Amino acid sequence: MADGGVMMRVRTTCPYCGVGCGVAVEATGDGVAVKGDPNHPANFGRLCSKGAALAETLGLEDRLLHPQIEGRRASWAAATETIATAFSRIIERHGPDAVAFYVSGQMLIEDYYVANKLMKGFIGSANIDTNSRLCMASSVAGHKRAFGADVAPGCYEDLERADLVVLVGSNLAWCHPVLFQRIEDARRRRPDMRLVVVDPRRTATSEAADIHLPVAPGGDTALFRGLLRALERHGARDAAFVAAHTSGVEAALEASAPFDLARTARETRIAPELLARFFDLFIHTEKTVTVYSQGVNQAADGTDRVNAIINCHLLAGRIGKPGCSPFSVTGQPNAMGGREVGGLANQLACHMELDDPAARARVRRFWRAPRMADRPGLKAVDLFDAVHADRVKAVWIIATNPVVSMPDADRVREALRRCELVVVSDIVATTDTAACADILLPSTGWGEKSGMTTNSERRMSRQRAFLPPPGEARHDWRQICDVAAKMGWAEAFAYADSSEIFREYARLCALENDGARALDLAGLTALDKAGYEAFEPTQWPTPKGARGGMARLFADGRFFTPSGRANFVVPGGRAVAAVKPDYPYTLNTGRARDQWHTMTRTGRSPTLARHIGEPFVEMAPADAAREGLRDAEIVRVISPLGEMLVRLCVTARQRPGELFAPMHWNDAFAARARVGALVAPIVDPVSGQPALKASRVRIENAGAVWHAFAVIRTEDFVRWRAPDTAGYWAKARTRGGLRAELAGFEGALESIHALVADELFAEAIRPAHARAQIAAHANAGAGVYSRALFIDDVFAGAIYFARGPVPVARSFVCEQLGRALTARARQAALLGRPGADAPDRGAIVCSCMNVGAKEIAAAARAGCASIEAIGAATGAGTNCGSCRAEIARLLPEREHVPA
Ligand code: SF4
């Protein structure tokens, strides 16, 4: 054993967002400790709350440990044989396009590479698409139109070196927190640096900005057309660059000519003075980086938005130089890697195109492929449509949960239920998608698998294993290769380990690549197993002989188009969903700070559940008043396609006419909260990316007659079911058990509360009946009831009822769970209120340091006037920094962060 009881130290990469932070893991006899890797160039030691809680997500509860066929345990031999036989039979009868893979930005490059190789080179179809289609397909399409290749030109360092950072459609403080903290640190060092946020909502990010432009949904393209015009009119064109290195400037300028300040203000619904300030800042700040994310990509005109942004950078020559770049941040840990290998249905492999005969011939030779795909396959929305229509008869879904994340998600579920063969590879068996599977394959997860990922700045980093695969779990690449072998292609898929796959991938990237393709990994083709294991984070391209990678592209003004020039692109018209009187609100969707995707991993962490414990929808106060809705009511949000039950959050951060709901909650965590079920399957015509942020909905009071908050000790979070009387529920982990928000739509609170409590406690009481005591409190006049369960003296659960939102100190109650309590403490637990000797934290703001809103407010009242002072007094905001904007909101004189 090494020093300090450490048995193993591993440097790996975070499995969540596209920042791609390095993680240093120490395994000891007591468990696993996770810290930021100080030597990783993406984060230099920082982690956000999600990364910092990774160790809490490693348990085996609800892990899928064995293959299953039709719900029964099966051997790997039987499972892979069944898949191979069924796929082969369907291909023989109906052709290669009758099967499909739907894969994921959570897969590693090696997994992605073999999946793509099997589908496009051996099955002979391009029906492989990925959840990255939902994330950044419009950026890919925009990059290709402008640069001739899917290339992020800049790097993270540019965000620190810029004098102006413009964030468009990005709540970076919550969705890419470490990158946001890098910008914030730079602003503290250089107070003249400016931050502009373009977002319809007021967010944690916009509250830290110098200028917030609350653009109307669909107004982004108009905004950047207006900016292009203003740049030209004010002499900000880099004439030499534009003349020598670009094409199409005149057409783009002509198309933008009508976008004077008045029209731009009208189309964006931004005040002209605010627009003018922004234009002036952009025009006069040479070092500008424009960062864009899902708010740009997830739109019916997402590709046009990307090109409208890039046009401005091309005109001003702000590309390929330190501190100057348009910059797409990807949502997923390996979305970029998936783009690289060819994981999208409209790409071939390694930045080669399906419609290029020479590329197809090159890849065919390299793979010795018997049957090459020669036309694009089905993109995500079309793919599940084809499943629904029985044109695709077998689908293999790997590491993703489309029944939650796809638009028109109920139809996706229906499609899978009627599909002849659905194979799902995942780490858990309890996802909404796994419930539709005929065959379930147990995959290795973070900490168990090993391979390469690429982050948003083209930096490849290793994910490394530090745990053995649990049960019979296998790596995704191994599963794919096993099936390929049984379909008759054993030789082409005979890899000893992931390093062999990576080497083959690097060789294909380098093949006949004399600088014509951006993705050049010639410098890595000789990477042996030892070199692969010791691989240090490196940005591609890595041409032959290069020492390390390349931070920036296009410094020489040479692009990857046939002419070598970058293209200005004329964006199309304005794309806004038609307003239907029955559905008067525009529903925006996005991420919450401490959850990730469909919560299969972050949902395991009690620490992360402390921040927001249930699904919600945000609404402006004026809209709520007009609808007769009150804050914290349970509401039904309804679109023509589906509905969800969520908690209403009335907030001035939301603009009238628009709602916001998070994407994470699903049937495993709540009664009915899959926002995807409401979203229409409208896609960008160029990229095929769904418009996830502009659905038409209405909202109504769900009619709850009672509300409750419950905590209960349990070791079986997954199988816990809410009492039948609760029409609304949402559960989250807490230490030693779970917490749940409940509501009922029928019955009288006076009589029903005892029934609900009995149902809640039944499971916990069963093994300890003789030692269980239930304490009850009732205030019928106020309509407040509670019951608490003690087994011996240990607080084993409680439920608190009210006619409206339940006024109980949730953090306090959760902290008492599992504790032996004195008589006085028992009374406090029963009432759900701490006594005078135990402060109530309020809602947790800082997950890392477990500091609540009431503690922060108390510190502010005691004289702490800055975030730093609050941090010194309470610890809040001193670890990952993700909560700093929320702390600022609680300061009496709202602090401008950070200047
Ligand atoms: S910012 Fe957070 S979620 Fe994203 S990679 Fe870093 S630690 Fe992981």
Short mmCIF file of N, CA and C in Angstrom, two decimals, residues 136-224:
data_model
loop_
_atom_site.label_atom_id
_atom_site.label_comp_id
_atom_site.label_asym_id
_atom_site.label_seq_id
_atom_site.Cartn_x
_atom_site.Cartn_y
_atom_site.Cartn_z
N MET A 136 -25.21 19.46 -30.42
CA MET A 136 -24.37 20.39 -31.16
C MET A 136 -24.30 20.14 -32.66
N ALA A 137 -25.30 19.44 -33.20
CA ALA A 137 -25.26 19.15 -34.64
C ALA A 137 -25.27 20.44 -35.46
N SER A 138 -25.94 21.48 -34.94
CA SER A 138 -25.98 22.75 -35.70
C SER A 138 -24.61 23.43 -35.70
N SER A 139 -23.85 23.26 -34.64
CA SER A 139 -22.48 23.79 -34.65
C SER A 139 -21.63 23.06 -35.69
N VAL A 140 -21.80 21.73 -35.75
CA VAL A 140 -21.06 20.95 -36.74
C VAL A 140 -21.38 21.48 -38.14
N ALA A 141 -22.70 21.63 -38.42
CA ALA A 141 -23.11 22.06 -39.76
C ALA A 141 -22.61 23.48 -40.04
N GLY A 142 -22.69 24.35 -39.04
CA GLY A 142 -22.22 25.73 -39.22
C GLY A 142 -20.72 25.79 -39.46
N HIS A 143 -19.97 24.99 -38.71
CA HIS A 143 -18.51 24.95 -38.91
C HIS A 143 -18.18 24.48 -40.32
N LYS A 144 -18.90 23.43 -40.75
CA LYS A 144 -18.58 22.89 -42.07
C LYS A 144 -18.92 23.90 -43.17
N ARG A 145 -20.03 24.60 -43.00
CA ARG A 145 -20.37 25.60 -44.03
C ARG A 145 -19.34 26.73 -44.06
N ALA A 146 -18.88 27.16 -42.91
CA ALA A 146 -17.98 28.31 -42.86
C ALA A 146 -16.52 27.93 -43.10
N PHE A 147 -16.09 26.84 -42.43
CA PHE A 147 -14.65 26.53 -42.42
C PHE A 147 -14.29 25.36 -43.34
N GLY A 148 -15.33 24.64 -43.82
CA GLY A 148 -15.06 23.44 -44.62
C GLY A 148 -14.75 22.24 -43.77
N ALA A 149 -14.79 22.38 -42.48
CA ALA A 149 -14.54 21.25 -41.57
C ALA A 149 -15.14 21.58 -40.21
N ASP A 150 -15.45 20.53 -39.47
CA ASP A 150 -16.04 20.72 -38.14
C ASP A 150 -14.93 20.99 -37.14
N VAL A 151 -14.55 22.24 -37.06
CA VAL A 151 -13.39 22.61 -36.24
C VAL A 151 -13.76 23.74 -35.28
N ALA A 152 -13.47 23.54 -34.01
CA ALA A 152 -13.54 24.65 -33.06
C ALA A 152 -12.21 25.39 -33.18
N PRO A 153 -12.22 26.64 -33.66
CA PRO A 153 -10.93 27.28 -34.00
C PRO A 153 -10.06 27.60 -32.78
N GLY A 154 -10.69 27.91 -31.65
CA GLY A 154 -9.91 28.45 -30.53
C GLY A 154 -9.70 27.46 -29.40
N CYS A 155 -9.40 28.00 -28.25
CA CYS A 155 -9.12 27.18 -27.08
C CYS A 155 -9.58 27.94 -25.82
N TYR A 156 -9.58 27.24 -24.69
CA TYR A 156 -10.08 27.85 -23.46
C TYR A 156 -9.27 29.09 -23.06
N GLU A 157 -7.98 29.02 -23.35
CA GLU A 157 -7.13 30.16 -22.98
C GLU A 157 -7.61 31.45 -23.64
N ASP A 158 -8.23 31.31 -24.83
CA ASP A 158 -8.75 32.50 -25.52
C ASP A 158 -9.82 33.19 -24.69
N LEU A 159 -10.59 32.42 -23.95
CA LEU A 159 -11.65 33.02 -23.13
C LEU A 159 -11.04 33.87 -22.01
N GLU A 160 -9.84 33.53 -21.60
CA GLU A 160 -9.17 34.31 -20.55
C GLU A 160 -8.42 35.50 -21.13
N ARG A 161 -7.97 35.33 -22.38
CA ARG A 161 -7.18 36.41 -22.99
C ARG A 161 -8.04 37.45 -23.68
N ALA A 162 -9.31 37.13 -23.88
CA ALA A 162 -10.20 38.08 -24.57
C ALA A 162 -10.45 39.30 -23.68
N ASP A 163 -10.71 40.42 -24.33
CA ASP A 163 -11.16 41.61 -23.58
C ASP A 163 -12.68 41.66 -23.53
N LEU A 164 -13.31 40.90 -24.41
CA LEU A 164 -14.78 40.80 -24.42
C LEU A 164 -15.15 39.34 -24.68
N VAL A 165 -15.94 38.78 -23.76
CA VAL A 165 -16.50 37.44 -23.99
C VAL A 165 -18.01 37.61 -24.14
N VAL A 166 -18.54 37.10 -25.24
CA VAL A 166 -19.98 37.14 -25.48
C VAL A 166 -20.49 35.71 -25.36
N LEU A 167 -21.40 35.47 -24.44
CA LEU A 167 -21.98 34.13 -24.27
C LEU A 167 -23.37 34.16 -24.88
N VAL A 168 -23.59 33.31 -25.87
CA VAL A 168 -24.88 33.30 -26.56
C VAL A 168 -25.58 31.97 -26.29
N GLY A 169 -26.79 32.06 -25.72
CA GLY A 169 -27.56 30.83 -25.46
C GLY A 169 -26.82 29.87 -24.58
N SER A 170 -26.16 30.39 -23.58
CA SER A 170 -25.35 29.53 -22.71
C SER A 170 -25.46 30.00 -21.27
N ASN A 171 -25.98 29.14 -20.41
CA ASN A 171 -25.93 29.40 -18.97
C ASN A 171 -24.65 28.75 -18.45
N LEU A 172 -23.53 29.32 -18.86
CA LEU A 172 -22.22 28.70 -18.62
C LEU A 172 -21.97 28.46 -17.12
N ALA A 173 -22.49 29.37 -16.26
CA ALA A 173 -22.24 29.24 -14.82
C ALA A 173 -22.81 27.94 -14.28
N TRP A 174 -23.87 27.43 -14.88
CA TRP A 174 -24.47 26.18 -14.41
C TRP A 174 -24.10 24.99 -15.29
N CYS A 175 -23.93 25.24 -16.58
CA CYS A 175 -23.77 24.11 -17.50
C CYS A 175 -22.31 23.77 -17.80
N HIS A 176 -21.42 24.74 -17.70
CA HIS A 176 -19.98 24.51 -17.88
C HIS A 176 -19.26 25.30 -16.79
N PRO A 177 -19.50 24.95 -15.52
CA PRO A 177 -19.10 25.84 -14.43
C PRO A 177 -17.60 26.13 -14.35
N VAL A 178 -16.79 25.15 -14.67
CA VAL A 178 -15.34 25.38 -14.53
C VAL A 178 -14.86 26.38 -15.58
N LEU A 179 -15.41 26.28 -16.77
CA LEU A 179 -15.04 27.25 -17.80
C LEU A 179 -15.50 28.65 -17.40
N PHE A 180 -16.68 28.73 -16.82
CA PHE A 180 -17.18 30.02 -16.36
C PHE A 180 -16.28 30.59 -15.26
N GLN A 181 -15.82 29.72 -14.37
CA GLN A 181 -14.93 30.20 -13.31
C GLN A 181 -13.59 30.68 -13.88
N ARG A 182 -13.15 30.06 -14.96
CA ARG A 182 -11.92 30.56 -15.60
C ARG A 182 -12.13 31.97 -16.12
N ILE A 183 -13.31 32.23 -16.71
CA ILE A 183 -13.60 33.59 -17.18
C ILE A 183 -13.68 34.54 -15.98
N GLU A 184 -14.35 34.11 -14.93
CA GLU A 184 -14.51 34.97 -13.76
C GLU A 184 -13.16 35.30 -13.11
N ASP A 185 -12.29 34.32 -13.07
CA ASP A 185 -10.95 34.58 -12.53
C ASP A 185 -10.23 35.62 -13.38
N ALA A 186 -10.37 35.47 -14.70
CA ALA A 186 -9.71 36.42 -15.61
C ALA A 186 -10.29 37.82 -15.39
N ARG A 187 -11.59 37.91 -15.18
CA ARG A 187 -12.21 39.24 -14.95
C ARG A 187 -11.73 39.85 -13.64
N ARG A 188 -11.49 38.99 -12.67
CA ARG A 188 -10.96 39.54 -11.40
C ARG A 188 -9.55 40.07 -11.60
N ARG A 189 -8.78 39.37 -12.42
CA ARG A 189 -7.40 39.82 -12.68
C ARG A 189 -7.39 41.06 -13.57
N ARG A 190 -8.36 41.14 -14.49
CA ARG A 190 -8.38 42.25 -15.46
C ARG A 190 -9.77 42.88 -15.44
N PRO A 191 -10.01 43.79 -14.54
CA PRO A 191 -11.36 44.35 -14.37
C PRO A 191 -11.91 45.02 -15.62
N ASP A 192 -11.06 45.35 -16.59
CA ASP A 192 -11.59 45.97 -17.81
C ASP A 192 -12.20 44.95 -18.77
N MET A 193 -11.96 43.71 -18.52
CA MET A 193 -12.53 42.66 -19.38
C MET A 193 -14.05 42.69 -19.23
N ARG A 194 -14.77 42.50 -20.32
CA ARG A 194 -16.23 42.62 -20.29
C ARG A 194 -16.89 41.29 -20.64
N LEU A 195 -18.05 41.08 -20.04
CA LEU A 195 -18.84 39.88 -20.30
C LEU A 195 -20.24 40.29 -20.72
N VAL A 196 -20.66 39.79 -21.87
CA VAL A 196 -22.03 40.04 -22.37
C VAL A 196 -22.72 38.69 -22.49
N VAL A 197 -23.96 38.63 -22.02
CA VAL A 197 -24.72 37.38 -22.11
C VAL A 197 -25.97 37.63 -22.94
N VAL A 198 -26.16 36.80 -23.94
CA VAL A 198 -27.36 36.86 -24.80
C VAL A 198 -28.22 35.67 -24.43
N ASP A 199 -29.34 35.91 -23.79
CA ASP A 199 -30.18 34.81 -23.30
C ASP A 199 -31.57 35.35 -23.02
N PRO A 200 -32.62 34.65 -23.43
CA PRO A 200 -33.97 35.14 -23.12
C PRO A 200 -34.23 35.20 -21.62
N ARG A 201 -33.54 34.35 -20.87
CA ARG A 201 -33.78 34.28 -19.42
C ARG A 201 -32.72 35.05 -18.66
N ARG A 202 -33.09 35.47 -17.47
CA ARG A 202 -32.07 35.92 -16.52
C ARG A 202 -31.56 34.68 -15.82
N THR A 203 -30.28 34.43 -15.88
CA THR A 203 -29.71 33.21 -15.31
C THR A 203 -28.57 33.57 -14.37
N ALA A 204 -28.02 32.55 -13.73
CA ALA A 204 -26.85 32.77 -12.89
C ALA A 204 -25.72 33.39 -13.71
N THR A 205 -25.67 33.07 -14.99
CA THR A 205 -24.63 33.62 -15.85
C THR A 205 -24.92 35.07 -16.20
N SER A 206 -26.15 35.35 -16.59
CA SER A 206 -26.48 36.72 -17.02
C SER A 206 -26.35 37.69 -15.84
N GLU A 207 -26.59 37.19 -14.64
CA GLU A 207 -26.51 38.08 -13.48
C GLU A 207 -25.08 38.50 -13.18
N ALA A 208 -24.13 37.76 -13.73
CA ALA A 208 -22.73 38.14 -13.54
C ALA A 208 -22.21 39.01 -14.67
N ALA A 209 -23.06 39.29 -15.67
CA ALA A 209 -22.58 39.95 -16.88
C ALA A 209 -22.58 41.47 -16.76
N ASP A 210 -21.78 42.12 -17.58
CA ASP A 210 -21.82 43.57 -17.69
C ASP A 210 -23.05 44.00 -18.48
N ILE A 211 -23.37 43.24 -19.51
CA ILE A 211 -24.59 43.51 -20.29
C ILE A 211 -25.33 42.20 -20.48
N HIS A 212 -26.61 42.21 -20.17
CA HIS A 212 -27.46 41.05 -20.49
C HIS A 212 -28.42 41.48 -21.59
N LEU A 213 -28.38 40.78 -22.71
CA LEU A 213 -29.30 41.05 -23.81
C LEU A 213 -30.39 39.99 -23.79
N PRO A 214 -31.57 40.34 -23.32
CA PRO A 214 -32.64 39.33 -23.22
C PRO A 214 -33.33 39.13 -24.56
N VAL A 215 -32.67 38.42 -25.42
CA VAL A 215 -33.13 38.26 -26.80
C VAL A 215 -34.43 37.46 -26.83
N ALA A 216 -35.33 37.84 -27.72
CA ALA A 216 -36.57 37.07 -27.87
C ALA A 216 -36.26 35.73 -28.50
N PRO A 217 -37.03 34.69 -28.15
CA PRO A 217 -36.79 33.40 -28.80
C PRO A 217 -36.84 33.56 -30.32
N GLY A 218 -35.84 33.04 -30.99
CA GLY A 218 -35.80 33.15 -32.45
C GLY A 218 -35.13 34.42 -32.94
N GLY A 219 -34.64 35.27 -32.04
CA GLY A 219 -34.08 36.55 -32.45
C GLY A 219 -32.57 36.57 -32.61
N ASP A 220 -31.91 35.44 -32.36
CA ASP A 220 -30.44 35.42 -32.36
C ASP A 220 -29.84 35.78 -33.71
N THR A 221 -30.44 35.23 -34.77
CA THR A 221 -29.87 35.48 -36.09
C THR A 221 -29.99 36.97 -36.44
N ALA A 222 -31.14 37.54 -36.13
CA ALA A 222 -31.31 38.98 -36.39
C ALA A 222 -30.28 39.79 -35.61
N LEU A 223 -30.01 39.37 -34.37
CA LEU A 223 -29.04 40.09 -33.56
C LEU A 223 -27.68 40.13 -34.25
N PHE A 224 -27.23 39.00 -34.76
CA PHE A 224 -25.89 38.97 -35.34
C PHE A 224 -25.87 39.51 -36.77
#
